[in-house]
PDB file of C-alpha atoms in Angstrom:
ATOM      1  CA  MET A  30      61.433 131.562 138.155  1.00 69.00           C
ATOM      2  CA  LEU A  31      59.162 134.557 137.750  1.00 77.00           C
ATOM      3  CA  THR A  32      58.305 134.631 141.447  1.00 76.00           C
ATOM      4  CA  GLU A  33      61.990 135.023 142.339  1.00 85.00           C
ATOM      5  CA  ASP A  34      62.727 137.645 139.676  1.00 89.00           C
ATOM      6  CA  ASP A  35      62.880 141.049 141.367  1.00 93.00           C
ATOM      7  CA  LEU A  36      63.064 142.871 138.042  1.00 95.00           C
ATOM      8  CA  PHE A  37      59.906 141.098 136.914  1.00 96.00           C
ATOM      9  CA  TRP A  38      57.928 142.530 139.833  1.00 95.00           C
ATOM     10  CA  LYS A  39      59.607 145.926 139.543  1.00 96.00           C
ATOM     11  CA  SER A  40      58.786 146.307 135.843  1.00 97.00           C
ATOM     12  CA  MET A  41      55.257 145.001 136.347  1.00 96.00           C
ATOM     13  CA  GLY A  42      54.676 147.507 139.140  1.00 96.00           C
ATOM     14  CA  VAL A  43      55.998 150.360 137.003  1.00 97.00           C
ATOM     15  CA  THR A  44      53.737 149.266 134.148  1.00 97.00           C
ATOM     16  CA  PHE A  45      50.630 149.288 136.328  1.00 97.00           C
ATOM     17  CA  ALA A  46      51.600 152.684 137.738  1.00 97.00           C
ATOM     18  CA  TYR A  47      52.031 153.971 134.184  1.00 97.00           C
ATOM     19  CA  VAL A  48      48.645 152.596 133.093  1.00 97.00           C
ATOM     20  CA  PHE A  49      46.755 153.913 136.131  1.00 96.00           C
ATOM     21  CA  LEU A  50      48.374 157.317 135.739  1.00 96.00           C
ATOM     22  CA  THR A  51      47.985 157.610 131.969  1.00 97.00           C
ATOM     23  CA  ILE A  52      44.488 156.326 131.240  1.00 97.00           C
ATOM     24  CA  PRO A  53      42.394 158.545 133.566  1.00 97.00           C
ATOM     25  CA  LEU A  54      44.317 161.666 132.524  1.00 97.00           C
ATOM     26  CA  LYS A  55      44.152 160.872 128.822  1.00 97.00           C
ATOM     27  CA  LEU A  56      40.454 160.019 128.797  1.00 97.00           C
ATOM     28  CA  ALA A  57      39.587 163.047 130.930  1.00 96.00           C
ATOM     29  CA  PHE A  58      41.509 165.396 128.627  1.00 95.00           C
ATOM     30  CA  ALA A  59      40.039 163.760 125.521  1.00 96.00           C
ATOM     31  CA  LEU A  60      36.467 164.014 126.802  1.00 96.00           C
ATOM     32  CA  GLY A  61      36.928 167.566 128.088  1.00 95.00           C
ATOM     33  CA  ILE A  62      38.411 168.846 124.842  1.00 95.00           C
ATOM     34  CA  ALA A  63      35.792 166.981 122.796  1.00 96.00           C
ATOM     35  CA  PHE A  64      33.048 168.606 124.873  1.00 94.00           C
ATOM     36  CA  VAL A  65      34.468 172.075 124.146  1.00 93.00           C
ATOM     37  CA  LEU A  66      34.980 171.314 120.448  1.00 93.00           C
ATOM     38  CA  ASN A  67      31.388 170.139 120.177  1.00 92.00           C
ATOM     39  CA  PHE A  68      30.198 173.746 120.356  1.00 88.00           C
ATOM     40  CA  LYS A  69      29.535 175.414 117.009  1.00 83.00           C
ATOM     41  CA  LEU A  70      31.988 178.303 117.130  1.00 82.00           C
ATOM     42  CA  ARG A  71      33.878 180.154 114.423  1.00 83.00           C
ATOM     43  CA  GLY A  72      37.200 178.499 113.614  1.00 83.00           C
ATOM     44  CA  ILE A  73      36.386 175.370 115.613  1.00 88.00           C
ATOM     45  CA  GLY A  74      37.500 173.183 112.691  1.00 87.00           C
ATOM     46  CA  PHE A  75      41.052 174.487 113.026  1.00 89.00           C
ATOM     47  CA  PHE A  76      41.217 173.515 116.690  1.00 89.00           C
ATOM     48  CA  ARG A  77      39.779 170.068 115.997  1.00 89.00           C
ATOM     49  CA  THR A  78      42.597 169.481 113.524  1.00 89.00           C
ATOM     50  CA  ALA A  79      45.252 170.975 115.805  1.00 90.00           C
ATOM     51  CA  PHE A  80      44.312 168.745 118.735  1.00 90.00           C
ATOM     52  CA  TYR A  81      44.297 165.665 116.511  1.00 91.00           C
ATOM     53  CA  ILE A  82      47.764 166.222 115.012  1.00 89.00           C
ATOM     54  CA  PRO A  83      49.688 164.673 117.972  1.00 87.00           C
ATOM     55  CA  SER A  84      47.841 161.398 117.401  1.00 86.00           C
ATOM     56  CA  ILE A  85      48.788 161.443 113.721  1.00 83.00           C
ATOM     57  CA  LEU A  86      52.431 161.792 114.716  1.00 80.00           C
ATOM     58  CA  GLY A  87      51.979 158.834 117.051  1.00 71.00           C
ATOM     59  CA  SER A  88      54.553 157.345 119.403  1.00 70.00           C
ATOM     60  CA  SER A  89      57.336 157.590 116.846  1.00 80.00           C
ATOM     61  CA  VAL A  90      61.025 157.658 117.684  1.00 88.00           C
ATOM     62  CA  ALA A  91      61.301 161.209 116.328  1.00 88.00           C
ATOM     63  CA  ILE A  92      58.601 162.493 118.696  1.00 91.00           C
ATOM     64  CA  ALA A  93      60.197 160.658 121.625  1.00 92.00           C
ATOM     65  CA  VAL A  94      63.559 162.260 120.812  1.00 93.00           C
ATOM     66  CA  LEU A  95      61.939 165.703 120.704  1.00 92.00           C
ATOM     67  CA  TRP A  96      60.210 164.982 124.017  1.00 94.00           C
ATOM     68  CA  ARG A  97      63.539 163.980 125.569  1.00 94.00           C
ATOM     69  CA  ALA A  98      65.090 167.225 124.329  1.00 94.00           C
ATOM     70  CA  LEU A  99      62.140 169.192 125.708  1.00 94.00           C
ATOM     71  CA  PHE A 100      62.484 167.711 129.208  1.00 94.00           C
ATOM     72  CA  ALA A 101      66.298 167.536 129.297  1.00 93.00           C
ATOM     73  CA  ILE A 102      68.148 169.390 132.039  1.00 92.00           C
ATOM     74  CA  ASP A 103      69.181 171.985 129.439  1.00 92.00           C
ATOM     75  CA  GLY A 104      65.981 171.617 127.422  1.00 93.00           C
ATOM     76  CA  LEU A 105      63.340 174.062 126.324  1.00 92.00           C
ATOM     77  CA  LEU A 106      61.112 173.525 129.368  1.00 94.00           C
ATOM     78  CA  ASN A 107      63.882 174.375 131.843  1.00 94.00           C
ATOM     79  CA  SER A 108      64.893 177.337 129.699  1.00 94.00           C
ATOM     80  CA  PHE A 109      61.332 178.612 129.926  1.00 93.00           C
ATOM     81  CA  ILE A 110      61.012 178.286 133.705  1.00 93.00           C
ATOM     82  CA  GLY A 111      64.498 179.785 134.051  1.00 93.00           C
ATOM     83  CA  VAL A 112      63.133 183.029 132.615  1.00 92.00           C
ATOM     84  CA  PHE A 113      61.046 183.353 135.784  1.00 92.00           C
ATOM     85  CA  GLY A 114      64.024 182.742 138.044  1.00 91.00           C
ATOM     86  CA  PHE A 115      63.384 179.085 138.856  1.00 90.00           C
ATOM     87  CA  GLU A 116      66.185 176.522 138.986  1.00 92.00           C
ATOM     88  CA  ALA A 117      66.386 173.816 136.348  1.00 92.00           C
ATOM     89  CA  ILE A 118      64.518 170.622 137.197  1.00 93.00           C
ATOM     90  CA  ASN A 119      65.934 167.218 136.348  1.00 94.00           C
ATOM     91  CA  TRP A 120      62.692 165.915 134.862  1.00 94.00           C
ATOM     92  CA  LEU A 121      64.185 162.720 133.469  1.00 94.00           C
ATOM     93  CA  GLY A 122      66.750 162.066 136.196  1.00 93.00           C
ATOM     94  CA  GLU A 123      64.557 162.327 139.277  1.00 92.00           C
ATOM     95  CA  PRO A 124      62.739 159.060 140.068  1.00 88.00           C
ATOM     96  CA  SER A 125      59.667 160.954 141.253  1.00 86.00           C
ATOM     97  CA  LEU A 126      59.401 162.924 137.984  1.00 93.00           C
ATOM     98  CA  ALA A 127      60.697 160.589 135.279  1.00 95.00           C
ATOM     99  CA  LEU A 128      57.583 158.439 134.941  1.00 95.00           C
ATOM    100  CA  THR A 129      55.360 161.520 134.945  1.00 94.00           C
ATOM    101  CA  SER A 130      57.430 163.053 132.130  1.00 94.00           C
ATOM    102  CA  VAL A 131      57.017 159.913 130.036  1.00 94.00           C
ATOM    103  CA  THR A 132      53.319 159.733 130.888  1.00 95.00           C
ATOM    104  CA  LEU A 133      52.716 163.260 129.630  1.00 94.00           C
ATOM    105  CA  LEU A 134      53.755 162.208 126.123  1.00 93.00           C
ATOM    106  CA  ARG A 135      51.031 159.568 126.005  1.00 92.00           C
ATOM    107  CA  VAL A 136      48.472 161.964 127.515  1.00 94.00           C
ATOM    108  CA  TRP A 137      49.441 164.609 124.932  1.00 93.00           C
ATOM    109  CA  GLN A 138      48.446 162.157 122.201  1.00 92.00           C
ATOM    110  CA  PHE A 139      44.763 162.165 123.143  1.00 93.00           C
ATOM    111  CA  GLY A 140      43.549 163.099 119.657  1.00 93.00           C
ATOM    112  CA  SER A 141      42.247 159.695 118.570  1.00 93.00           C
ATOM    113  CA  ALA A 142      40.178 159.274 121.736  1.00 96.00           C
ATOM    114  CA  MET A 143      39.002 162.879 121.391  1.00 96.00           C
ATOM    115  CA  VAL A 144      37.682 162.318 117.852  1.00 95.00           C
ATOM    116  CA  ILE A 145      35.725 159.257 118.983  1.00 96.00           C
ATOM    117  CA  PHE A 146      34.288 161.171 121.944  1.00 97.00           C
ATOM    118  CA  LEU A 147      33.387 164.068 119.647  1.00 96.00           C
ATOM    119  CA  ALA A 148      31.486 161.765 117.301  1.00 95.00           C
ATOM    120  CA  ALA A 149      29.591 160.338 120.270  1.00 95.00           C
ATOM    121  CA  LEU A 150      28.724 163.784 121.627  1.00 95.00           C
ATOM    122  CA  GLN A 151      27.385 164.878 118.254  1.00 93.00           C
ATOM    123  CA  ASN A 152      25.056 161.870 118.224  1.00 93.00           C
ATOM    124  CA  VAL A 153      23.422 162.680 121.567  1.00 92.00           C
ATOM    125  CA  PRO A 154      19.784 163.629 120.752  1.00 91.00           C
ATOM    126  CA  GLN A 155      19.002 167.272 121.422  1.00 90.00           C
ATOM    127  CA  SER A 156      15.594 166.204 122.695  1.00 92.00           C
ATOM    128  CA  GLN A 157      17.308 164.735 125.748  1.00 90.00           C
ATOM    129  CA  TYR A 158      18.836 168.103 126.620  1.00 90.00           C
ATOM    130  CA  GLU A 159      15.565 169.917 125.981  1.00 91.00           C
ATOM    131  CA  ALA A 160      13.729 167.571 128.338  1.00 93.00           C
ATOM    132  CA  ALA A 161      16.404 168.087 131.002  1.00 92.00           C
ATOM    133  CA  MET A 162      16.149 171.868 130.633  1.00 93.00           C
ATOM    134  CA  ILE A 163      12.389 171.711 131.099  1.00 92.00           C
ATOM    135  CA  ASP A 164      12.988 169.758 134.305  1.00 90.00           C
ATOM    136  CA  GLY A 165      15.275 172.558 135.508  1.00 92.00           C
ATOM    137  CA  ALA A 166      18.591 170.699 135.226  1.00 90.00           C
ATOM    138  CA  SER A 167      21.800 172.728 135.362  1.00 92.00           C
ATOM    139  CA  LYS A 168      24.579 172.441 132.774  1.00 90.00           C
ATOM    140  CA  TRP A 169      26.568 170.168 135.080  1.00 92.00           C
ATOM    141  CA  GLN A 170      23.531 167.982 135.792  1.00 94.00           C
ATOM    142  CA  MET A 171      22.825 167.657 132.073  1.00 94.00           C
ATOM    143  CA  PHE A 172      26.409 166.599 131.477  1.00 93.00           C
ATOM    144  CA  MET A 173      26.452 164.019 134.280  1.00 92.00           C
ATOM    145  CA  LYS A 174      22.878 162.746 133.950  1.00 92.00           C
ATOM    146  CA  VAL A 175      22.342 162.979 130.192  1.00 93.00           C
ATOM    147  CA  THR A 176      25.620 163.207 128.285  1.00 94.00           C
ATOM    148  CA  VAL A 177      27.791 160.777 130.228  1.00 94.00           C
ATOM    149  CA  PRO A 178      25.255 157.898 130.419  1.00 94.00           C
ATOM    150  CA  LEU A 179      24.529 158.160 126.690  1.00 94.00           C
ATOM    151  CA  ILE A 180      28.202 157.964 125.723  1.00 96.00           C
ATOM    152  CA  THR A 181      29.260 155.234 128.187  1.00 96.00           C
ATOM    153  CA  PRO A 182      29.682 152.677 125.348  1.00 96.00           C
ATOM    154  CA  VAL A 183      32.201 155.028 123.729  1.00 97.00           C
ATOM    155  CA  ILE A 184      33.917 155.691 127.069  1.00 97.00           C
ATOM    156  CA  PHE A 185      34.228 151.935 127.517  1.00 97.00           C
ATOM    157  CA  PHE A 186      35.605 151.471 123.990  1.00 97.00           C
ATOM    158  CA  ASN A 187      38.220 154.177 124.481  1.00 97.00           C
ATOM    159  CA  PHE A 188      39.109 152.750 127.885  1.00 97.00           C
ATOM    160  CA  ILE A 189      39.776 149.279 126.461  1.00 97.00           C
ATOM    161  CA  MET A 190      41.745 150.544 123.465  1.00 96.00           C
ATOM    162  CA  GLN A 191      43.872 153.020 125.398  1.00 96.00           C
ATOM    163  CA  THR A 192      44.557 150.591 128.246  1.00 96.00           C
ATOM    164  CA  THR A 193      45.692 147.871 125.845  1.00 96.00           C
ATOM    165  CA  GLN A 194      48.062 150.319 124.154  1.00 94.00           C
ATOM    166  CA  ALA A 195      49.407 151.578 127.486  1.00 96.00           C
ATOM    167  CA  PHE A 196      50.285 148.070 128.670  1.00 97.00           C
ATOM    168  CA  GLN A 197      52.317 147.602 125.471  1.00 95.00           C
ATOM    169  CA  GLU A 198      54.074 150.999 125.588  1.00 95.00           C
ATOM    170  CA  PHE A 199      57.696 150.716 124.508  1.00 95.00           C
ATOM    171  CA  THR A 200      59.021 153.540 122.326  1.00 93.00           C
ATOM    172  CA  ALA A 201      58.612 156.475 124.719  1.00 93.00           C
ATOM    173  CA  PRO A 202      60.341 155.032 127.814  1.00 94.00           C
ATOM    174  CA  TYR A 203      62.995 153.308 125.705  1.00 95.00           C
ATOM    175  CA  VAL A 204      64.014 156.480 123.858  1.00 95.00           C
ATOM    176  CA  ILE A 205      63.370 159.106 126.539  1.00 95.00           C
ATOM    177  CA  THR A 206      64.792 157.461 129.666  1.00 94.00           C
ATOM    178  CA  GLY A 207      65.988 154.011 128.655  1.00 94.00           C
ATOM    179  CA  GLY A 208      64.037 152.647 131.611  1.00 94.00           C
ATOM    180  CA  GLY A 209      65.899 154.784 134.154  1.00 92.00           C
ATOM    181  CA  PRO A 210      66.599 156.255 136.529  1.00 92.00           C
ATOM    182  CA  THR A 211      67.095 153.064 138.570  1.00 90.00           C
ATOM    183  CA  HIS A 212      64.299 151.298 136.674  1.00 94.00           C
ATOM    184  CA  TYR A 213      61.637 153.853 137.654  1.00 94.00           C
ATOM    185  CA  THR A 214      60.408 153.960 134.030  1.00 96.00           C
ATOM    186  CA  TYR A 215      61.308 150.371 133.218  1.00 97.00           C
ATOM    187  CA  LEU A 216      58.044 149.168 131.724  1.00 97.00           C
ATOM    188  CA  PHE A 217      57.393 145.471 131.244  1.00 97.00           C
ATOM    189  CA  SER A 218      57.771 145.755 127.469  1.00 97.00           C
ATOM    190  CA  LEU A 219      61.322 147.033 127.979  1.00 97.00           C
ATOM    191  CA  TYR A 220      62.058 144.058 130.212  1.00 97.00           C
ATOM    192  CA  ILE A 221      60.807 141.696 127.508  1.00 97.00           C
ATOM    193  CA  TYR A 222      62.961 143.435 124.905  1.00 97.00           C
ATOM    194  CA  ASP A 223      66.110 143.402 127.039  1.00 96.00           C
ATOM    195  CA  THR A 224      65.631 139.772 128.015  1.00 96.00           C
ATOM    196  CA  ALA A 225      65.064 138.526 124.472  1.00 96.00           C
ATOM    197  CA  PHE A 226      67.264 140.795 122.346  1.00 96.00           C
ATOM    198  CA  LYS A 227      69.888 142.200 124.699  1.00 93.00           C
ATOM    199  CA  TYR A 228      70.623 139.147 126.821  1.00 93.00           C
ATOM    200  CA  PHE A 229      69.445 136.687 124.114  1.00 94.00           C
ATOM    201  CA  ASP A 230      67.303 134.663 126.496  1.00 95.00           C
ATOM    202  CA  MET A 231      64.558 134.005 123.977  1.00 96.00           C
ATOM    203  CA  GLY A 232      62.790 131.378 126.049  1.00 95.00           C
ATOM    204  CA  TYR A 233      62.414 133.579 129.104  1.00 96.00           C
ATOM    205  CA  GLY A 234      61.556 136.551 126.894  1.00 96.00           C
ATOM    206  CA  ALA A 235      58.759 134.549 125.251  1.00 96.00           C
ATOM    207  CA  ALA A 236      57.467 133.554 128.689  1.00 96.00           C
ATOM    208  CA  LEU A 237      57.421 137.214 129.735  1.00 96.00           C
ATOM    209  CA  ALA A 238      55.520 138.112 126.561  1.00 97.00           C
ATOM    210  CA  TRP A 239      52.888 135.500 127.414  1.00 97.00           C
ATOM    211  CA  VAL A 240      52.615 136.938 130.917  1.00 97.00           C
ATOM    212  CA  LEU A 241      51.951 140.385 129.449  1.00 97.00           C
ATOM    213  CA  PHE A 242      49.331 138.915 127.128  1.00 97.00           C
ATOM    214  CA  LEU A 243      47.591 137.196 130.048  1.00 98.00           C
ATOM    215  CA  VAL A 244      47.682 140.366 132.156  1.00 97.00           C
ATOM    216  CA  VAL A 245      46.081 142.401 129.363  1.00 97.00           C
ATOM    217  CA  ALA A 246      43.517 139.660 128.713  1.00 97.00           C
ATOM    218  CA  LEU A 247      42.650 139.452 132.424  1.00 97.00           C
ATOM    219  CA  PHE A 248      42.364 143.224 132.686  1.00 96.00           C
ATOM    220  CA  ALA A 249      40.094 143.346 129.622  1.00 95.00           C
ATOM    221  CA  SER A 250      37.987 140.479 130.960  1.00 97.00           C
ATOM    222  CA  ILE A 251      37.449 142.271 134.283  1.00 96.00           C
ATOM    223  CA  ALA A 252      36.558 145.459 132.409  1.00 96.00           C
ATOM    224  CA  PHE A 253      33.989 143.634 130.263  1.00 95.00           C
ATOM    225  CA  LYS A 254      32.489 141.924 133.306  1.00 96.00           C
ATOM    226  CA  SER A 255      32.163 145.220 135.170  1.00 95.00           C
ATOM    227  CA  SER A 256      30.756 147.074 132.151  1.00 94.00           C
ATOM    228  CA  LYS A 257      27.276 145.662 132.744  1.00 91.00           C
ATOM    229  CA  TYR A 258      27.034 147.858 135.837  1.00 93.00           C
ATOM    230  CA  TRP A 259      27.898 151.194 134.230  1.00 93.00           C
ATOM    231  CA  VAL A 260      27.720 150.959 130.430  1.00 94.00           C
ATOM    232  CA  PHE A 261      24.280 151.754 129.005  1.00 91.00           C
ATOM    233  CA  TYR A 262      23.295 150.243 125.659  1.00 86.00           C
ATOM    234  CA  SER A 263      20.079 150.610 123.717  1.00 68.00           C
ATOM    235  CA  ALA A 264      20.526 147.057 122.428  1.00 46.00           C
ATOM    236  CA  ASP A 265      18.815 144.138 124.117  1.00 41.00           C
ATOM    237  CA  LYS A 266      21.985 142.371 125.191  1.00 45.00           C
ATOM    238  CA  GLY A 267      25.207 143.423 126.784  1.00 46.00           C
ATOM    239  CA  GLY A 268      25.428 146.107 129.423  1.00 52.00           C
ATOM    240  CA  LYS A 269      22.452 148.029 130.742  1.00 58.00           C
ATOM    241  CA  ASN A 270      19.554 149.080 128.581  1.00 54.00           C
ATOM    242  CA  ASP A 271      18.513 152.709 128.258  1.00 51.00           C
TER     243      ASP A 271
END
């Protein structure tokens, strides 16, 4: 029974922790970088491409292996901090750090969300900013009162897409930590995989997959219900009108 399965609750808790840690950081980085890249500066095209490259690479096994080597006890990151006299940190072996190390890989791949944010920022009418300037609004006020409300549909889209992907994350924790240490990075997708293909309990594995589907569907449903309070559309239906 699912209610009596300790590993079920453990993996589900880790998954929610991963989602709630990853999504705000990733969307914040994506929006912040997109805002900077929206300025017309010399060489800005190079930086737009550079920031998008991690998303092209995706969550491949090769990238996960490189990430594991980077955060290993004898990896490049510890070699770098060792130059300044600091002791090596067991990034992947410490329960308090392992999930964060895996999360950083997903956050690093913010390029796809960034491109969508950038397109939205470029479509914000300049007349809105000019009106705000006439009213004496500061840069921060223009961002919060003009930019953010006008791009809330795009924020919502990125939120749904990135959250759905995060709930299904498999490659990074499987390759980097294998779900350890002591199941601190044991996401629900890993539990489904182990149940179905390692222990060959296909029936229970299928049931777990349906649970994950229902969790994602419920989460998306709540997000859509709440969107009418903070997402501003110019259309006549759905969300708030401008």
